[in-house]
């Protein structure tokens, strides 16, 4: 009996495969954005540490983990082409267990979100709906290289930022917080586009019209970088306008280093996109934190 035979006979998910299904590496952006929201609110976490910890867990392992499980279940046919060793197509998560895990985590998300008050619960509902709208038929916004990455960018960056600010201050965030959170969410569209490079062949075969498929790797890389850069330029302008020159310079500095990384990626977009996702994205989120501290000073 081969290893493959054993995998196909499995009745319950393999624990390690279940962890891989919810992709811990993807939890960082929404957790970071939630912390940016907490900081930008200007409210003190003293006496409210449970909201800090619960919100970070909700943004990362729970809601983001749920979205990854839902996406893997809905993408199992594409993954069988792109990455057949992933948990569901490999059989390490057999039958409909991938769907059951995603549904159970959706319920868990709502239960935990309820503990964060009306603002936290409302944001959680939006996040859960967005996750399923992105991956599942008949909506499946993932089929669009414009709507799909846009929804994920707003869900990963703007929504948790807004949530963190609203939960800690127990009210609607200031207009400045909302504007900066939206700008970074819009810019994250480019990050999501670069992330689509790894699924280029499977997306092409399965009719997923990601920008790397519809525009080609070279043009898609340029569009992604443009979409990432423009909102950051606007953030710099706002910070300067709001009399936060040092913070504006800080965001400008990390953007300049991103420009260098972009030139490296443009030499071979298909091969260098994963590298940029590690290098350029770190710089991008560093700018987010600088902007969060600038907003805190305005509160």
PDB file of C-alpha atoms in Angstrom:
ATOM      1  CA  UNK A   1       0.000   0.000   0.000  1.00  0.00           C
ATOM      2  CA  UNK A   2       1.446   3.373  -1.057  1.00  0.00           C
ATOM      3  CA  UNK A   3       1.415   6.615   0.888  1.00  0.00           C
ATOM      4  CA  UNK A   4      -1.144   7.936  -1.602  1.00  0.00           C
ATOM      5  CA  UNK A   5      -3.463   5.004  -0.823  1.00  0.00           C
ATOM      6  CA  UNK A   6      -3.203   5.748   2.887  1.00  0.00           C
ATOM      7  CA  UNK A   7      -4.005   9.426   2.302  1.00  0.00           C
ATOM      8  CA  UNK A   8      -7.059   8.614   0.206  1.00  0.00           C
ATOM      9  CA  UNK A   9      -8.349   6.248   2.916  1.00  0.00           C
ATOM     10  CA  UNK A  10      -8.141   8.938   5.606  1.00  0.00           C
ATOM     11  CA  UNK A  11     -11.462   9.639   7.326  1.00  0.00           C
ATOM     12  CA  UNK A  12     -10.475  12.661   9.410  1.00  0.00           C
ATOM     13  CA  UNK A  13      -8.214  15.639   8.666  1.00  0.00           C
ATOM     14  CA  UNK A  14      -4.536  15.380   9.420  1.00  0.00           C
ATOM     15  CA  UNK A  15      -3.779  17.935  12.220  1.00  0.00           C
ATOM     16  CA  UNK A  16      -0.777  19.422  10.445  1.00  0.00           C
ATOM     17  CA  UNK A  17      -2.786  19.745   7.238  1.00  0.00           C
ATOM     18  CA  UNK A  18      -5.592  21.499   9.127  1.00  0.00           C
ATOM     19  CA  UNK A  19      -3.112  24.094  10.373  1.00  0.00           C
ATOM     20  CA  UNK A  20      -1.743  24.527   6.865  1.00  0.00           C
ATOM     21  CA  UNK A  21      -5.307  24.969   5.578  1.00  0.00           C
ATOM     22  CA  UNK A  22      -5.797  28.151   7.607  1.00  0.00           C
ATOM     23  CA  UNK A  23      -2.328  29.426   6.578  1.00  0.00           C
ATOM     24  CA  UNK A  24      -0.742  31.116   9.625  1.00  0.00           C
ATOM     25  CA  UNK A  25       1.585  33.093   7.349  1.00  0.00           C
ATOM     26  CA  UNK A  26      -1.431  35.075   6.043  1.00  0.00           C
ATOM     27  CA  UNK A  27      -2.600  36.158   9.499  1.00  0.00           C
ATOM     28  CA  UNK A  28      -0.012  38.902   9.874  1.00  0.00           C
ATOM     29  CA  UNK A  29      -1.522  41.657   7.620  1.00  0.00           C
ATOM     30  CA  UNK A  30      -4.966  41.866   9.302  1.00  0.00           C
ATOM     31  CA  UNK A  31      -3.460  41.489  12.781  1.00  0.00           C
ATOM     32  CA  UNK A  32      -1.003  44.293  11.994  1.00  0.00           C
ATOM     33  CA  UNK A  33      -3.810  46.451  10.586  1.00  0.00           C
ATOM     34  CA  UNK A  34      -5.907  45.888  13.722  1.00  0.00           C
ATOM     35  CA  UNK A  35      -2.981  47.060  15.871  1.00  0.00           C
ATOM     36  CA  UNK A  36      -2.592  50.087  13.577  1.00  0.00           C
ATOM     37  CA  UNK A  37      -6.238  50.844  14.262  1.00  0.00           C
ATOM     38  CA  UNK A  38      -5.749  50.568  18.010  1.00  0.00           C
ATOM     39  CA  UNK A  39      -2.791  52.939  17.910  1.00  0.00           C
ATOM     40  CA  UNK A  40      -4.415  55.433  15.530  1.00  0.00           C
ATOM     41  CA  UNK A  41      -7.480  55.752  17.767  1.00  0.00           C
ATOM     42  CA  UNK A  42      -5.434  57.535  20.427  1.00  0.00           C
ATOM     43  CA  UNK A  43      -7.369  55.635  23.118  1.00  0.00           C
ATOM     44  CA  UNK A  44      -5.527  53.979  25.974  1.00  0.00           C
ATOM     45  CA  UNK A  45      -5.595  50.163  26.109  1.00  0.00           C
ATOM     46  CA  UNK A  46      -5.299  50.219  29.897  1.00  0.00           C
ATOM     47  CA  UNK A  47      -8.253  48.327  31.295  1.00  0.00           C
ATOM     48  CA  UNK A  48      -9.165  47.174  27.790  1.00  0.00           C
ATOM     49  CA  UNK A  49      -6.447  44.636  27.092  1.00  0.00           C
ATOM     50  CA  UNK A  50      -9.048  41.940  26.495  1.00  0.00           C
ATOM     51  CA  UNK A  51     -10.276  43.948  23.498  1.00  0.00           C
ATOM     52  CA  UNK A  52      -6.726  44.174  22.185  1.00  0.00           C
ATOM     53  CA  UNK A  53      -5.975  40.460  22.518  1.00  0.00           C
ATOM     54  CA  UNK A  54      -9.385  39.229  21.384  1.00  0.00           C
ATOM     55  CA  UNK A  55      -9.372  41.566  18.389  1.00  0.00           C
ATOM     56  CA  UNK A  56      -5.922  40.467  17.249  1.00  0.00           C
ATOM     57  CA  UNK A  57      -6.952  36.800  17.510  1.00  0.00           C
ATOM     58  CA  UNK A  58     -10.186  37.516  15.658  1.00  0.00           C
ATOM     59  CA  UNK A  59      -8.472  39.417  12.838  1.00  0.00           C
ATOM     60  CA  UNK A  60      -5.760  36.799  12.314  1.00  0.00           C
ATOM     61  CA  UNK A  61      -6.273  33.160  13.274  1.00  0.00           C
ATOM     62  CA  UNK A  62     -10.071  33.257  13.277  1.00  0.00           C
ATOM     63  CA  UNK A  63     -11.432  35.457  10.455  1.00  0.00           C
ATOM     64  CA  UNK A  64      -8.367  35.349   8.221  1.00  0.00           C
ATOM     65  CA  UNK A  65      -7.936  31.631   8.937  1.00  0.00           C
ATOM     66  CA  UNK A  66     -11.587  31.075   8.059  1.00  0.00           C
ATOM     67  CA  UNK A  67     -11.189  32.974   4.796  1.00  0.00           C
ATOM     68  CA  UNK A  68      -8.210  30.808   3.861  1.00  0.00           C
ATOM     69  CA  UNK A  69     -10.130  27.611   4.584  1.00  0.00           C
ATOM     70  CA  UNK A  70     -13.086  28.848   2.527  1.00  0.00           C
ATOM     71  CA  UNK A  71     -10.793  29.835  -0.320  1.00  0.00           C
ATOM     72  CA  UNK A  72      -9.002  26.482  -0.345  1.00  0.00           C
ATOM     73  CA  UNK A  73     -12.301  24.615  -0.392  1.00  0.00           C
ATOM     74  CA  UNK A  74     -13.665  26.698  -3.259  1.00  0.00           C
ATOM     75  CA  UNK A  75     -10.313  26.523  -5.072  1.00  0.00           C
ATOM     76  CA  UNK A  76      -9.722  22.790  -4.659  1.00  0.00           C
ATOM     77  CA  UNK A  77      -9.986  22.145  -8.402  1.00  0.00           C
ATOM     78  CA  UNK A  78      -7.558  24.959  -9.244  1.00  0.00           C
ATOM     79  CA  UNK A  79      -5.163  23.816  -6.510  1.00  0.00           C
ATOM     80  CA  UNK A  80      -5.197  20.306  -7.951  1.00  0.00           C
ATOM     81  CA  UNK A  81      -3.431  21.878 -10.954  1.00  0.00           C
ATOM     82  CA  UNK A  82      -1.270  24.533  -9.281  1.00  0.00           C
ATOM     83  CA  UNK A  83      -0.363  22.867  -5.982  1.00  0.00           C
ATOM     84  CA  UNK A  84      -1.643  19.274  -5.759  1.00  0.00           C
ATOM     85  CA  UNK A  85       0.210  18.790  -2.466  1.00  0.00           C
ATOM     86  CA  UNK A  86      -2.074  21.247  -0.636  1.00  0.00           C
ATOM     87  CA  UNK A  87      -4.265  19.827   2.145  1.00  0.00           C
ATOM     88  CA  UNK A  88      -7.515  19.315   0.226  1.00  0.00           C
ATOM     89  CA  UNK A  89      -6.359  18.070  -3.214  1.00  0.00           C
ATOM     90  CA  UNK A  90      -3.731  15.841  -1.549  1.00  0.00           C
ATOM     91  CA  UNK A  91      -6.434  14.105   0.495  1.00  0.00           C
ATOM     92  CA  UNK A  92      -4.919  14.973   3.863  1.00  0.00           C
ATOM     93  CA  UNK A  93      -8.167  16.831   4.503  1.00  0.00           C
ATOM     94  CA  UNK A  94     -10.610  14.321   3.017  1.00  0.00           C
ATOM     95  CA  UNK A  95     -14.185  14.529   1.798  1.00  0.00           C
ATOM     96  CA  UNK A  96     -16.030  17.722   2.732  1.00  0.00           C
ATOM     97  CA  UNK A  97     -13.969  18.426   5.835  1.00  0.00           C
ATOM     98  CA  UNK A  98     -12.491  21.555   4.253  1.00  0.00           C
ATOM     99  CA  UNK A  99     -16.011  22.982   3.927  1.00  0.00           C
ATOM    100  CA  UNK A 100     -16.949  21.952   7.474  1.00  0.00           C
ATOM    101  CA  UNK A 101     -13.852  23.673   8.884  1.00  0.00           C
ATOM    102  CA  UNK A 102     -14.619  26.882   6.977  1.00  0.00           C
ATOM    103  CA  UNK A 103     -18.256  26.913   8.128  1.00  0.00           C
ATOM    104  CA  UNK A 104     -17.347  26.169  11.752  1.00  0.00           C
ATOM    105  CA  UNK A 105     -14.802  28.993  11.760  1.00  0.00           C
ATOM    106  CA  UNK A 106     -17.391  31.349  10.257  1.00  0.00           C
ATOM    107  CA  UNK A 107     -19.653  30.680  13.224  1.00  0.00           C
ATOM    108  CA  UNK A 108     -16.720  31.040  15.633  1.00  0.00           C
ATOM    109  CA  UNK A 109     -15.863  34.403  14.017  1.00  0.00           C
ATOM    110  CA  UNK A 110     -19.349  35.737  14.702  1.00  0.00           C
ATOM    111  CA  UNK A 111     -19.357  34.459  18.280  1.00  0.00           C
ATOM    112  CA  UNK A 112     -16.010  36.091  19.055  1.00  0.00           C
ATOM    113  CA  UNK A 113     -16.940  39.260  17.152  1.00  0.00           C
ATOM    114  CA  UNK A 114     -20.002  39.623  19.373  1.00  0.00           C
ATOM    115  CA  UNK A 115     -17.653  39.983  22.349  1.00  0.00           C
ATOM    116  CA  UNK A 116     -16.201  43.158  20.825  1.00  0.00           C
ATOM    117  CA  UNK A 117     -19.426  45.125  20.944  1.00  0.00           C
ATOM    118  CA  UNK A 118     -21.601  46.416  18.133  1.00  0.00           C
ATOM    119  CA  UNK A 119     -18.708  47.868  16.113  1.00  0.00           C
ATOM    120  CA  UNK A 120     -16.622  44.714  16.381  1.00  0.00           C
ATOM    121  CA  UNK A 121     -19.556  42.456  15.574  1.00  0.00           C
ATOM    122  CA  UNK A 122     -20.639  44.551  12.598  1.00  0.00           C
ATOM    123  CA  UNK A 123     -17.124  44.492  11.165  1.00  0.00           C
ATOM    124  CA  UNK A 124     -16.934  40.730  11.716  1.00  0.00           C
ATOM    125  CA  UNK A 125     -20.165  40.186   9.784  1.00  0.00           C
ATOM    126  CA  UNK A 126     -18.748  42.221   6.909  1.00  0.00           C
ATOM    127  CA  UNK A 127     -15.488  40.251   7.028  1.00  0.00           C
ATOM    128  CA  UNK A 128     -17.209  36.865   6.966  1.00  0.00           C
ATOM    129  CA  UNK A 129     -19.495  37.878   4.095  1.00  0.00           C
ATOM    130  CA  UNK A 130     -16.527  39.281   2.164  1.00  0.00           C
ATOM    131  CA  UNK A 131     -14.568  36.044   2.590  1.00  0.00           C
ATOM    132  CA  UNK A 132     -17.356  33.941   1.119  1.00  0.00           C
ATOM    133  CA  UNK A 133     -18.171  36.499  -1.598  1.00  0.00           C
ATOM    134  CA  UNK A 134     -14.547  36.348  -2.698  1.00  0.00           C
ATOM    135  CA  UNK A 135     -14.317  32.570  -2.970  1.00  0.00           C
ATOM    136  CA  UNK A 136     -17.744  30.977  -3.340  1.00  0.00           C
ATOM    137  CA  UNK A 137     -20.129  30.622  -6.251  1.00  0.00           C
ATOM    138  CA  UNK A 138     -22.221  32.237  -7.554  1.00  0.00           C
ATOM    139  CA  UNK A 139     -20.546  35.514  -6.550  1.00  0.00           C
ATOM    140  CA  UNK A 140     -16.878  34.411  -6.558  1.00  0.00           C
ATOM    141  CA  UNK A 141     -15.311  37.830  -6.979  1.00  0.00           C
ATOM    142  CA  UNK A 142     -11.978  36.053  -7.223  1.00  0.00           C
ATOM    143  CA  UNK A 143     -12.751  35.535 -10.912  1.00  0.00           C
ATOM    144  CA  UNK A 144     -12.140  39.255 -11.456  1.00  0.00           C
ATOM    145  CA  UNK A 145      -8.625  40.631 -11.334  1.00  0.00           C
ATOM    146  CA  UNK A 146     -10.061  43.971 -10.257  1.00  0.00           C
ATOM    147  CA  UNK A 147     -12.900  43.218  -7.833  1.00  0.00           C
ATOM    148  CA  UNK A 148     -11.259  40.240  -6.128  1.00  0.00           C
ATOM    149  CA  UNK A 149      -7.962  41.829  -5.047  1.00  0.00           C
ATOM    150  CA  UNK A 150      -9.840  45.026  -4.193  1.00  0.00           C
ATOM    151  CA  UNK A 151     -12.161  43.212  -1.808  1.00  0.00           C
ATOM    152  CA  UNK A 152      -9.298  41.326  -0.167  1.00  0.00           C
ATOM    153  CA  UNK A 153      -7.199  44.480   0.206  1.00  0.00           C
ATOM    154  CA  UNK A 154     -10.013  46.311   1.958  1.00  0.00           C
ATOM    155  CA  UNK A 155     -10.787  43.249   4.105  1.00  0.00           C
ATOM    156  CA  UNK A 156      -7.156  42.673   5.112  1.00  0.00           C
ATOM    157  CA  UNK A 157      -6.130  46.264   5.777  1.00  0.00           C
ATOM    158  CA  UNK A 158      -8.993  48.797   5.922  1.00  0.00           C
ATOM    159  CA  UNK A 159     -11.573  46.715   7.795  1.00  0.00           C
ATOM    160  CA  UNK A 160      -9.349  45.537  10.683  1.00  0.00           C
ATOM    161  CA  UNK A 161      -7.813  49.020  10.966  1.00  0.00           C
ATOM    162  CA  UNK A 162     -11.280  50.561  11.221  1.00  0.00           C
ATOM    163  CA  UNK A 163     -12.336  47.834  13.678  1.00  0.00           C
ATOM    164  CA  UNK A 164      -9.369  48.319  15.983  1.00  0.00           C
ATOM    165  CA  UNK A 165      -9.948  52.067  16.138  1.00  0.00           C
ATOM    166  CA  UNK A 166     -13.695  51.701  16.694  1.00  0.00           C
ATOM    167  CA  UNK A 167     -13.445  48.964  19.327  1.00  0.00           C
ATOM    168  CA  UNK A 168     -10.875  50.702  21.512  1.00  0.00           C
ATOM    169  CA  UNK A 169     -12.536  54.124  21.310  1.00  0.00           C
ATOM    170  CA  UNK A 170     -16.068  52.628  21.581  1.00  0.00           C
ATOM    171  CA  UNK A 171     -17.306  54.732  18.697  1.00  0.00           C
ATOM    172  CA  UNK A 172     -16.855  55.659  15.072  1.00  0.00           C
ATOM    173  CA  UNK A 173     -13.231  56.473  14.177  1.00  0.00           C
ATOM    174  CA  UNK A 174     -12.290  59.983  13.091  1.00  0.00           C
ATOM    175  CA  UNK A 175     -12.473  60.953   9.428  1.00  0.00           C
ATOM    176  CA  UNK A 176      -8.664  61.011   9.254  1.00  0.00           C
ATOM    177  CA  UNK A 177      -8.436  57.412  10.510  1.00  0.00           C
ATOM    178  CA  UNK A 178     -11.039  56.258   7.993  1.00  0.00           C
ATOM    179  CA  UNK A 179      -9.271  57.993   5.111  1.00  0.00           C
ATOM    180  CA  UNK A 180      -5.834  56.536   5.895  1.00  0.00           C
ATOM    181  CA  UNK A 181      -7.280  53.062   6.493  1.00  0.00           C
ATOM    182  CA  UNK A 182      -9.084  53.194   3.144  1.00  0.00           C
ATOM    183  CA  UNK A 183      -5.979  54.361   1.305  1.00  0.00           C
ATOM    184  CA  UNK A 184      -3.874  51.483   2.623  1.00  0.00           C
ATOM    185  CA  UNK A 185      -6.678  49.037   1.824  1.00  0.00           C
ATOM    186  CA  UNK A 186      -6.841  50.335  -1.751  1.00  0.00           C
ATOM    187  CA  UNK A 187      -3.077  50.045  -2.098  1.00  0.00           C
ATOM    188  CA  UNK A 188      -3.234  46.437  -0.894  1.00  0.00           C
ATOM    189  CA  UNK A 189      -4.992  45.629  -4.186  1.00  0.00           C
ATOM    190  CA  UNK A 190      -1.493  45.607  -5.662  1.00  0.00           C
ATOM    191  CA  UNK A 191      -0.227  43.191  -3.018  1.00  0.00           C
ATOM    192  CA  UNK A 192      -3.055  40.784  -3.804  1.00  0.00           C
ATOM    193  CA  UNK A 193      -2.338  41.040  -7.532  1.00  0.00           C
ATOM    194  CA  UNK A 194       1.298  40.081  -6.972  1.00  0.00           C
ATOM    195  CA  UNK A 195       0.112  37.180  -4.836  1.00  0.00           C
ATOM    196  CA  UNK A 196      -1.848  35.885  -7.858  1.00  0.00           C
ATOM    197  CA  UNK A 197       1.364  35.261  -9.792  1.00  0.00           C
ATOM    198  CA  UNK A 198       1.891  31.937  -8.050  1.00  0.00           C
ATOM    199  CA  UNK A 199      -1.415  30.576  -9.420  1.00  0.00           C
ATOM    200  CA  UNK A 200      -0.969  31.868 -12.971  1.00  0.00           C
ATOM    201  CA  UNK A 201      -1.247  28.554 -14.839  1.00  0.00           C
ATOM    202  CA  UNK A 202      -4.133  27.109 -12.837  1.00  0.00           C
ATOM    203  CA  UNK A 203      -6.056  30.395 -12.985  1.00  0.00           C
ATOM    204  CA  UNK A 204      -5.659  30.495 -16.765  1.00  0.00           C
ATOM    205  CA  UNK A 205      -6.973  26.944 -17.146  1.00  0.00           C
ATOM    206  CA  UNK A 206      -9.890  27.408 -14.729  1.00  0.00           C
ATOM    207  CA  UNK A 207     -11.074  30.767 -16.079  1.00  0.00           C
ATOM    208  CA  UNK A 208      -9.977  32.914 -13.120  1.00  0.00           C
ATOM    209  CA  UNK A 209      -9.276  36.293 -14.722  1.00  0.00           C
ATOM    210  CA  UNK A 210      -6.561  37.551 -12.414  1.00  0.00           C
ATOM    211  CA  UNK A 211      -4.519  40.474 -13.710  1.00  0.00           C
ATOM    212  CA  UNK A 212      -1.450  38.275 -14.364  1.00  0.00           C
ATOM    213  CA  UNK A 213      -3.724  36.169 -16.624  1.00  0.00           C
ATOM    214  CA  UNK A 214      -5.528  39.002 -18.424  1.00  0.00           C
ATOM    215  CA  UNK A 215      -2.670  41.514 -18.674  1.00  0.00           C
ATOM    216  CA  UNK A 216       0.360  39.241 -18.636  1.00  0.00           C
ATOM    217  CA  UNK A 217       3.038  39.177 -15.914  1.00  0.00           C
ATOM    218  CA  UNK A 218       4.950  42.279 -17.026  1.00  0.00           C
ATOM    219  CA  UNK A 219       1.993  44.638 -17.322  1.00  0.00           C
ATOM    220  CA  UNK A 220       0.264  43.177 -14.229  1.00  0.00           C
ATOM    221  CA  UNK A 221       3.379  43.819 -12.150  1.00  0.00           C
ATOM    222  CA  UNK A 222       3.478  47.457 -13.266  1.00  0.00           C
ATOM    223  CA  UNK A 223      -0.229  47.946 -12.551  1.00  0.00           C
ATOM    224  CA  UNK A 224       0.160  46.340  -9.113  1.00  0.00           C
ATOM    225  CA  UNK A 225       3.071  48.602  -8.191  1.00  0.00           C
ATOM    226  CA  UNK A 226       1.242  51.689  -9.454  1.00  0.00           C
ATOM    227  CA  UNK A 227      -1.817  50.790  -7.364  1.00  0.00           C
ATOM    228  CA  UNK A 228       0.382  50.283  -4.302  1.00  0.00           C
ATOM    229  CA  UNK A 229       2.364  53.479  -4.752  1.00  0.00           C
ATOM    230  CA  UNK A 230      -0.342  56.061  -5.476  1.00  0.00           C
ATOM    231  CA  UNK A 231      -2.265  55.664  -2.171  1.00  0.00           C
ATOM    232  CA  UNK A 232       1.010  55.962  -0.266  1.00  0.00           C
ATOM    233  CA  UNK A 233       1.770  59.230  -2.070  1.00  0.00           C
ATOM    234  CA  UNK A 234      -1.666  60.477  -1.026  1.00  0.00           C
ATOM    235  CA  UNK A 235      -0.978  59.382   2.579  1.00  0.00           C
ATOM    236  CA  UNK A 236       2.266  61.379   2.524  1.00  0.00           C
ATOM    237  CA  UNK A 237       0.387  64.434   1.249  1.00  0.00           C
ATOM    238  CA  UNK A 238      -2.265  64.141   3.957  1.00  0.00           C
ATOM    239  CA  UNK A 239       0.308  63.742   6.727  1.00  0.00           C
ATOM    240  CA  UNK A 240       2.138  66.830   5.491  1.00  0.00           C
ATOM    241  CA  UNK A 241      -1.158  68.724   5.296  1.00  0.00           C
ATOM    242  CA  UNK A 242      -2.010  67.657   8.849  1.00  0.00           C
ATOM    243  CA  UNK A 243       1.309  69.042  10.119  1.00  0.00           C
ATOM    244  CA  UNK A 244       2.996  65.667  10.590  1.00  0.00           C
ATOM    245  CA  UNK A 245       6.171  66.323   8.536  1.00  0.00           C
ATOM    246  CA  UNK A 246       8.385  63.724  10.230  1.00  0.00           C
ATOM    247  CA  UNK A 247       5.807  61.001   9.773  1.00  0.00           C
ATOM    248  CA  UNK A 248       5.328  62.076   6.151  1.00  0.00           C
ATOM    249  CA  UNK A 249       9.088  61.771   5.632  1.00  0.00           C
ATOM    250  CA  UNK A 250       9.050  58.332   7.232  1.00  0.00           C
ATOM    251  CA  UNK A 251       6.363  57.046   4.868  1.00  0.00           C
ATOM    252  CA  UNK A 252       8.191  58.684   1.939  1.00  0.00           C
ATOM    253  CA  UNK A 253      11.372  56.893   2.961  1.00  0.00           C
ATOM    254  CA  UNK A 254       9.830  53.438   2.951  1.00  0.00           C
ATOM    255  CA  UNK A 255       8.118  54.227  -0.366  1.00  0.00           C
ATOM    256  CA  UNK A 256      11.453  55.142  -1.943  1.00  0.00           C
ATOM    257  CA  UNK A 257      12.902  51.783  -0.910  1.00  0.00           C
ATOM    258  CA  UNK A 258       9.815  50.125  -2.398  1.00  0.00           C
ATOM    259  CA  UNK A 259      10.569  51.868  -5.703  1.00  0.00           C
ATOM    260  CA  UNK A 260      13.993  50.214  -5.685  1.00  0.00           C
ATOM    261  CA  UNK A 261      12.425  46.807  -4.960  1.00  0.00           C
ATOM    262  CA  UNK A 262       9.946  47.370  -7.794  1.00  0.00           C
ATOM    263  CA  UNK A 263      12.788  47.905 -10.291  1.00  0.00           C
ATOM    264  CA  UNK A 264      14.282  44.582  -9.212  1.00  0.00           C
ATOM    265  CA  UNK A 265      10.939  42.815  -9.700  1.00  0.00           C
ATOM    266  CA  UNK A 266      10.367  44.353 -13.135  1.00  0.00           C
ATOM    267  CA  UNK A 267      13.429  42.493 -14.465  1.00  0.00           C
ATOM    268  CA  UNK A 268      11.560  39.180 -14.108  1.00  0.00           C
ATOM    269  CA  UNK A 269       8.053  39.731 -12.662  1.00  0.00           C
ATOM    270  CA  UNK A 270       6.953  36.097 -12.677  1.00  0.00           C
ATOM    271  CA  UNK A 271      10.031  34.924 -10.777  1.00  0.00           C
ATOM    272  CA  UNK A 272      10.506  37.977  -8.550  1.00  0.00           C
ATOM    273  CA  UNK A 273       6.875  38.567  -7.447  1.00  0.00           C
ATOM    274  CA  UNK A 274       7.239  36.198  -4.428  1.00  0.00           C
ATOM    275  CA  UNK A 275      10.456  38.021  -3.452  1.00  0.00           C
ATOM    276  CA  UNK A 276       8.699  41.371  -3.647  1.00  0.00           C
ATOM    277  CA  UNK A 277       5.824  40.027  -1.554  1.00  0.00           C
ATOM    278  CA  UNK A 278       8.357  39.476   1.205  1.00  0.00           C
ATOM    279  CA  UNK A 279      10.435  42.637   0.742  1.00  0.00           C
ATOM    280  CA  UNK A 280       8.114  45.321  -0.588  1.00  0.00           C
ATOM    281  CA  UNK A 281       5.155  44.319   1.541  1.00  0.00           C
ATOM    282  CA  UNK A 282       7.223  44.595   4.730  1.00  0.00           C
ATOM    283  CA  UNK A 283       8.044  48.160   3.753  1.00  0.00           C
ATOM    284  CA  UNK A 284       4.395  48.846   2.903  1.00  0.00           C
ATOM    285  CA  UNK A 285       3.136  47.763   6.318  1.00  0.00           C
ATOM    286  CA  UNK A 286       5.952  49.691   8.004  1.00  0.00           C
ATOM    287  CA  UNK A 287       4.491  52.812   6.438  1.00  0.00           C
ATOM    288  CA  UNK A 288       1.098  51.841   7.845  1.00  0.00           C
ATOM    289  CA  UNK A 289       2.476  51.830  11.366  1.00  0.00           C
ATOM    290  CA  UNK A 290       4.187  55.185  10.877  1.00  0.00           C
ATOM    291  CA  UNK A 291       0.878  56.637   9.703  1.00  0.00           C
ATOM    292  CA  UNK A 292      -0.933  55.092  12.679  1.00  0.00           C
ATOM    293  CA  UNK A 293       1.371  56.863  15.124  1.00  0.00           C
ATOM    294  CA  UNK A 294       0.862  60.118  13.222  1.00  0.00           C
ATOM    295  CA  UNK A 295      -2.902  59.764  13.638  1.00  0.00           C
ATOM    296  CA  UNK A 296      -2.532  58.933  17.324  1.00  0.00           C
ATOM    297  CA  UNK A 297      -0.805  62.254  17.810  1.00  0.00           C
ATOM    298  CA  UNK A 298      -3.827  63.979  16.279  1.00  0.00           C
ATOM    299  CA  UNK A 299      -6.366  62.317  18.573  1.00  0.00           C
TER     300      UNK A 299
END
